[in-house]
Amino acid sequence: MYGNFIKSEIKKWSRDSMMGFMVVYPILFGLIGRYFLPWISRRNNFSLEAYADLIIVILTLLVPISYGALIGFSILEDRDDNVLTAIKISPFGIKQFLAFRLIMVSILCFIACIYVMWFSNIGNISIKNIIAISFLASFEAPISGLLINALAKNKIEGFAVMKGAGTIIVFPIIALFFMGKKELFFAFAPGFWSAKAISSLIRGDILYLSYNQYYFIGLLYVLILNILVYKLFIKQTRI
């Protein structure tokens, strides 16, 4: 049953050109980090390492947004086609159906984040830390997907919500330019914790919190946020 479901999801994503592009989008991010940015650096004679944390944060945080949009529009399509109504009376069950889809997109996001950080080869981050940060960042994808569905009733509204939600990536990036307590003004953004964890690895212990504090507080925060957004989604869609 699960195998057939995965096959049907992949077919659905491949039929939609936008969804298909989002699946391979992270490959582009990795190529930009590995080849395009070093080329720009050599051409303009500036040090890429001086902006290493900023570059890796931008490339990495774009991945959960892409996969969040992917699962968000996939669920919106199912709502338009009344698939979720049919799932209610199936042996699969609506909660199991949603959980499986969210876990599936989180795993894809996790793998994609590892690829982007590792293949970009910027910042000299160890593979152990790449895996850990990718795990943290992967929880941001379900938040985006569920939020799109909680605030939108169709694909047209979904595009508007996606554009609005996508701007939240600005806050973790801005936070990189702040030290001390001021950086916590941006802590509401899910990507803040991944961004600061990356920055602490590259810059060293000069930030307000340690790597472990950014990581584990962030992990707890995104888990709680997933639960809250899931409840909002269930309430708004009345599934």
mmCIF file of C-alpha atoms in Angstrom:
data_model
loop_
_atom_site.group_PDB
_atom_site.id
_atom_site.type_symbol
_atom_site.label_atom_id
_atom_site.label_comp_id
_atom_site.label_asym_id
_atom_site.label_seq_id
_atom_site.Cartn_x
_atom_site.Cartn_y
_atom_site.Cartn_z
ATOM 1 C CA MET A 1 0.000 0.000 0.000
ATOM 2 C CA TYR A 2 2.780 2.424 0.950
ATOM 3 C CA GLY A 3 4.759 1.523 -2.175
ATOM 4 C CA ASN A 4 1.767 2.220 -4.412
ATOM 5 C CA PHE A 5 1.177 5.502 -2.637
ATOM 6 C CA ILE A 6 4.797 6.622 -3.207
ATOM 7 C CA LYS A 7 4.523 5.716 -6.895
ATOM 8 C CA SER A 8 1.286 7.676 -7.283
ATOM 9 C CA GLU A 9 2.829 10.719 -5.549
ATOM 10 C CA ILE A 10 5.864 10.677 -7.834
ATOM 11 C CA LYS A 11 3.613 10.378 -10.899
ATOM 12 C CA LYS A 12 1.508 13.297 -9.728
ATOM 13 C CA TRP A 13 4.595 15.476 -9.118
ATOM 14 C CA SER A 14 6.075 14.583 -12.500
ATOM 15 C CA ARG A 15 2.826 15.466 -14.321
ATOM 16 C CA ASP A 16 2.888 19.002 -12.924
ATOM 17 C CA SER A 17 5.832 20.934 -14.406
ATOM 18 C CA MET A 18 6.025 23.292 -11.409
ATOM 19 C CA MET A 19 6.111 20.420 -8.912
ATOM 20 C CA GLY A 20 8.627 18.535 -11.016
ATOM 21 C CA PHE A 21 10.869 21.598 -11.072
ATOM 22 C CA MET A 22 10.659 21.979 -7.285
ATOM 23 C CA VAL A 23 11.846 18.392 -6.817
ATOM 24 C CA VAL A 24 15.052 19.073 -8.777
ATOM 25 C CA TYR A 25 15.396 22.685 -7.582
ATOM 26 C CA PRO A 26 17.985 21.781 -4.860
ATOM 27 C CA ILE A 27 20.299 20.373 -7.542
ATOM 28 C CA LEU A 28 20.461 23.901 -8.944
ATOM 29 C CA PHE A 29 21.287 25.326 -5.489
ATOM 30 C CA GLY A 30 24.166 22.875 -5.123
ATOM 31 C CA LEU A 31 25.545 23.746 -8.563
ATOM 32 C CA ILE A 32 25.351 27.460 -7.760
ATOM 33 C CA GLY A 33 27.304 26.942 -4.541
ATOM 34 C CA ARG A 34 29.894 24.641 -6.096
ATOM 35 C CA TYR A 35 30.611 26.341 -9.416
ATOM 36 C CA PHE A 36 28.802 29.641 -10.041
ATOM 37 C CA LEU A 37 29.660 31.484 -6.812
ATOM 38 C CA PRO A 38 33.384 30.518 -6.866
ATOM 39 C CA TRP A 39 33.472 31.723 -10.491
ATOM 40 C CA ILE A 40 31.920 35.049 -9.433
ATOM 41 C CA SER A 41 34.412 35.225 -6.557
ATOM 42 C CA ARG A 42 37.432 34.733 -8.841
ATOM 43 C CA ARG A 43 36.076 37.115 -11.443
ATOM 44 C CA ASN A 44 35.488 39.940 -8.938
ATOM 45 C CA ASN A 45 38.435 39.175 -6.675
ATOM 46 C CA PHE A 46 36.656 38.792 -3.339
ATOM 47 C CA SER A 47 36.883 36.106 -0.678
ATOM 48 C CA LEU A 48 34.029 33.616 -0.731
ATOM 49 C CA GLU A 49 34.934 32.410 2.764
ATOM 50 C CA ALA A 50 34.204 35.861 4.213
ATOM 51 C CA TYR A 51 30.541 35.318 3.314
ATOM 52 C CA ALA A 52 30.498 31.542 3.835
ATOM 53 C CA ASP A 53 27.785 31.409 6.514
ATOM 54 C CA LEU A 54 25.533 33.825 4.595
ATOM 55 C CA ILE A 55 25.852 31.822 1.364
ATOM 56 C CA ILE A 56 25.257 28.414 2.955
ATOM 57 C CA VAL A 57 22.296 29.733 4.975
ATOM 58 C CA ILE A 58 20.596 31.140 1.862
ATOM 59 C CA LEU A 59 21.175 27.998 -0.226
ATOM 60 C CA THR A 60 20.101 25.654 2.582
ATOM 61 C CA LEU A 61 16.985 27.526 3.722
ATOM 62 C CA LEU A 62 15.655 27.718 0.167
ATOM 63 C CA VAL A 63 15.341 23.910 0.188
ATOM 64 C CA PRO A 64 12.623 23.580 2.900
ATOM 65 C CA ILE A 65 10.680 26.426 1.277
ATOM 66 C CA SER A 66 10.756 24.573 -2.063
ATOM 67 C CA TYR A 67 9.670 21.247 -0.587
ATOM 68 C CA GLY A 68 7.107 22.964 1.639
ATOM 69 C CA ALA A 69 5.541 24.486 -1.481
ATOM 70 C CA LEU A 70 5.690 21.060 -3.150
ATOM 71 C CA ILE A 71 3.717 19.276 -0.434
ATOM 72 C CA GLY A 72 1.476 22.310 0.083
ATOM 73 C CA PHE A 73 0.305 22.380 -3.523
ATOM 74 C CA SER A 74 0.068 18.601 -3.631
ATOM 75 C CA ILE A 75 -2.390 18.653 -0.717
ATOM 76 C CA LEU A 76 -4.254 21.623 -2.244
ATOM 77 C CA GLU A 77 -4.696 19.641 -5.447
ATOM 78 C CA ASP A 78 -6.090 16.703 -3.482
ATOM 79 C CA ARG A 79 -8.509 19.036 -1.709
ATOM 80 C CA ASP A 80 -9.699 20.428 -5.061
ATOM 81 C CA ASP A 81 -10.208 16.883 -6.363
ATOM 82 C CA ASN A 82 -11.948 15.750 -3.119
ATOM 83 C CA VAL A 83 -9.277 13.104 -2.613
ATOM 84 C CA LEU A 84 -9.074 13.825 1.127
ATOM 85 C CA THR A 85 -12.812 13.191 1.469
ATOM 86 C CA ALA A 86 -12.382 9.789 -0.165
ATOM 87 C CA ILE A 87 -9.359 9.003 2.034
ATOM 88 C CA LYS A 88 -11.520 9.478 5.148
ATOM 89 C CA ILE A 89 -13.447 6.288 4.436
ATOM 90 C CA SER A 90 -10.472 4.291 3.162
ATOM 91 C CA PRO A 91 -8.398 1.843 5.268
ATOM 92 C CA PHE A 92 -5.496 4.296 4.996
ATOM 93 C CA GLY A 93 -7.182 6.965 7.141
ATOM 94 C CA ILE A 94 -6.789 10.729 6.784
ATOM 95 C CA LYS A 95 -4.291 11.176 9.644
ATOM 96 C CA GLN A 96 -2.134 8.323 8.431
ATOM 97 C CA PHE A 97 -2.357 9.687 4.883
ATOM 98 C CA LEU A 98 -1.224 13.175 5.920
ATOM 99 C CA ALA A 99 1.463 11.861 8.274
ATOM 100 C CA PHE A 100 2.928 9.667 5.545
ATOM 101 C CA ARG A 101 3.031 12.550 3.069
ATOM 102 C CA LEU A 102 4.634 14.939 5.557
ATOM 103 C CA ILE A 103 7.231 12.345 6.581
ATOM 104 C CA MET A 104 7.938 11.613 2.922
ATOM 105 C CA VAL A 105 8.550 15.277 2.057
ATOM 106 C CA SER A 106 10.652 15.747 5.215
ATOM 107 C CA ILE A 107 12.912 12.861 4.181
ATOM 108 C CA LEU A 108 13.283 14.312 0.675
ATOM 109 C CA CYS A 109 14.064 17.717 2.174
ATOM 110 C CA PHE A 110 16.599 16.153 4.558
ATOM 111 C CA ILE A 111 18.441 14.435 1.686
ATOM 112 C CA ALA A 112 18.320 17.602 -0.441
ATOM 113 C CA CYS A 113 19.744 19.762 2.376
ATOM 114 C CA ILE A 114 22.608 17.307 2.870
ATOM 115 C CA TYR A 115 23.342 17.436 -0.857
ATOM 116 C CA VAL A 116 23.271 21.255 -1.037
ATOM 117 C CA MET A 117 25.526 21.773 1.997
ATOM 118 C CA TRP A 118 27.948 18.984 1.109
ATOM 119 C CA PHE A 119 28.155 19.604 -2.655
ATOM 120 C CA SER A 120 28.505 23.382 -2.279
ATOM 121 C CA ASN A 121 31.643 22.715 -0.230
ATOM 122 C CA ILE A 122 31.601 26.163 1.402
ATOM 123 C CA GLY A 123 32.412 26.877 5.038
ATOM 124 C CA ASN A 124 34.295 23.659 5.820
ATOM 125 C CA ILE A 125 31.385 22.068 7.740
ATOM 126 C CA SER A 126 31.875 18.439 8.798
ATOM 127 C CA ILE A 127 29.550 15.764 7.422
ATOM 128 C CA LYS A 128 28.298 15.070 10.965
ATOM 129 C CA ASN A 129 27.160 18.671 11.350
ATOM 130 C CA ILE A 130 25.759 18.764 7.816
ATOM 131 C CA ILE A 131 23.539 15.787 8.640
ATOM 132 C CA ALA A 132 22.462 17.321 11.969
ATOM 133 C CA ILE A 133 21.568 20.717 10.482
ATOM 134 C CA SER A 134 19.802 19.076 7.526
ATOM 135 C CA PHE A 135 17.697 17.120 10.018
ATOM 136 C CA LEU A 136 16.733 20.360 11.770
ATOM 137 C CA ALA A 137 16.000 22.212 8.511
ATOM 138 C CA SER A 138 13.866 19.346 7.148
ATOM 139 C CA PHE A 139 11.180 20.046 9.771
ATOM 140 C CA GLU A 140 10.577 23.434 8.159
ATOM 141 C CA ALA A 141 9.091 21.876 4.992
ATOM 142 C CA PRO A 142 5.913 20.482 6.661
ATOM 143 C CA ILE A 143 5.378 23.832 8.400
ATOM 144 C CA SER A 144 5.341 25.656 5.039
ATOM 145 C CA GLY A 145 3.135 23.037 3.383
ATOM 146 C CA LEU A 146 0.551 22.960 6.157
ATOM 147 C CA LEU A 147 0.531 26.750 6.492
ATOM 148 C CA ILE A 148 -0.234 27.130 2.781
ATOM 149 C CA ASN A 149 -3.220 24.806 3.210
ATOM 150 C CA ALA A 150 -4.395 26.398 6.442
ATOM 151 C CA LEU A 151 -4.538 29.854 4.825
ATOM 152 C CA ALA A 152 -5.533 28.961 1.256
ATOM 153 C CA LYS A 153 -8.584 27.256 -0.218
ATOM 154 C CA ASN A 154 -7.269 26.736 -3.748
ATOM 155 C CA LYS A 155 -4.103 26.954 -5.835
ATOM 156 C CA ILE A 156 -4.573 30.630 -6.683
ATOM 157 C CA GLU A 157 -4.744 31.568 -3.005
ATOM 158 C CA GLY A 158 -1.950 29.076 -2.399
ATOM 159 C CA PHE A 159 0.402 31.011 -4.691
ATOM 160 C CA ALA A 160 -0.306 34.200 -2.766
ATOM 161 C CA VAL A 161 0.321 32.497 0.583
ATOM 162 C CA MET A 162 3.492 30.854 -0.742
ATOM 163 C CA LYS A 163 4.884 34.234 -1.823
ATOM 164 C CA GLY A 164 4.069 35.715 1.571
ATOM 165 C CA ALA A 165 5.439 32.744 3.508
ATOM 166 C CA GLY A 166 8.555 32.708 1.326
ATOM 167 C CA THR A 167 9.538 36.158 2.582
ATOM 168 C CA ILE A 168 10.096 34.670 6.050
ATOM 169 C CA ILE A 169 13.516 33.498 4.814
ATOM 170 C CA VAL A 170 14.589 37.149 4.978
ATOM 171 C CA PHE A 171 14.492 37.184 8.793
ATOM 172 C CA PRO A 172 17.089 34.423 9.416
ATOM 173 C CA ILE A 173 19.349 36.115 6.863
ATOM 174 C CA ILE A 174 19.001 39.515 8.547
ATOM 175 C CA ALA A 175 19.687 37.836 11.912
ATOM 176 C CA LEU A 176 23.180 36.884 10.694
ATOM 177 C CA PHE A 177 24.137 40.546 10.820
ATOM 178 C CA PHE A 178 23.155 40.886 14.487
ATOM 179 C CA MET A 179 25.032 39.815 17.596
ATOM 180 C CA GLY A 180 23.845 39.613 21.189
ATOM 181 C CA LYS A 181 20.235 39.734 22.356
ATOM 182 C CA LYS A 182 19.089 41.717 19.313
ATOM 183 C CA GLU A 183 19.313 38.603 17.146
ATOM 184 C CA LEU A 184 16.498 37.001 19.166
ATOM 185 C CA PHE A 185 14.022 39.445 17.604
ATOM 186 C CA PHE A 186 14.187 37.147 14.568
ATOM 187 C CA ALA A 187 13.878 33.884 16.522
ATOM 188 C CA PHE A 188 10.195 33.478 15.567
ATOM 189 C CA ALA A 189 11.258 32.427 12.048
ATOM 190 C CA PRO A 190 11.762 28.623 11.883
ATOM 191 C CA GLY A 191 14.891 29.050 9.763
ATOM 192 C CA PHE A 192 16.525 31.306 12.354
ATOM 193 C CA TRP A 193 17.792 28.355 14.391
ATOM 194 C CA SER A 194 19.304 26.489 11.437
ATOM 195 C CA ALA A 195 20.875 29.732 10.186
ATOM 196 C CA LYS A 196 22.479 30.563 13.519
ATOM 197 C CA ALA A 197 23.649 26.972 14.033
ATOM 198 C CA ILE A 198 25.396 27.140 10.638
ATOM 199 C CA SER A 199 26.871 30.545 11.464
ATOM 200 C CA SER A 200 28.189 29.361 14.839
ATOM 201 C CA LEU A 201 30.008 26.457 13.152
ATOM 202 C CA ILE A 202 31.654 28.752 10.606
ATOM 203 C CA ARG A 203 32.337 31.821 12.761
ATOM 204 C CA GLY A 204 33.115 29.991 15.994
ATOM 205 C CA ASP A 205 31.938 30.821 19.520
ATOM 206 C CA ILE A 206 31.379 34.540 19.005
ATOM 207 C CA LEU A 207 27.583 34.466 18.770
ATOM 208 C CA TYR A 208 25.038 35.001 21.529
ATOM 209 C CA LEU A 209 24.383 31.266 22.013
ATOM 210 C CA SER A 210 26.452 28.152 21.415
ATOM 211 C CA TYR A 211 25.922 25.746 18.517
ATOM 212 C CA ASN A 212 24.239 23.194 20.804
ATOM 213 C CA GLN A 213 21.866 25.825 22.192
ATOM 214 C CA TYR A 214 20.853 27.032 18.732
ATOM 215 C CA TYR A 215 20.419 23.461 17.575
ATOM 216 C CA PHE A 216 18.419 21.924 20.403
ATOM 217 C CA ILE A 217 16.259 24.977 21.163
ATOM 218 C CA GLY A 218 15.576 25.187 17.433
ATOM 219 C CA LEU A 219 14.701 21.491 17.217
ATOM 220 C CA LEU A 220 12.199 21.818 20.060
ATOM 221 C CA TYR A 221 10.776 25.000 18.534
ATOM 222 C CA VAL A 222 10.170 23.569 15.044
ATOM 223 C CA LEU A 223 8.610 20.406 16.501
ATOM 224 C CA ILE A 224 6.164 22.499 18.547
ATOM 225 C CA LEU A 225 5.515 24.709 15.517
ATOM 226 C CA ASN A 226 4.733 21.643 13.391
ATOM 227 C CA ILE A 227 2.142 20.507 15.927
ATOM 228 C CA LEU A 228 0.542 23.963 16.155
ATOM 229 C CA VAL A 229 0.405 24.455 12.377
ATOM 230 C CA TYR A 230 -1.013 20.935 11.940
ATOM 231 C CA LYS A 231 -3.800 21.736 14.409
ATOM 232 C CA LEU A 232 -4.475 25.014 12.592
ATOM 233 C CA PHE A 233 -4.618 23.120 9.283
ATOM 234 C CA ILE A 234 -7.112 20.570 10.671
ATOM 235 C CA LYS A 235 -9.251 23.361 12.160
ATOM 236 C CA GLN A 236 -9.271 25.513 9.032
ATOM 237 C CA THR A 237 -9.892 22.700 6.565
ATOM 238 C CA ARG A 238 -12.316 20.804 8.863
ATOM 239 C CA ILE A 239 -10.886 17.444 7.802
#
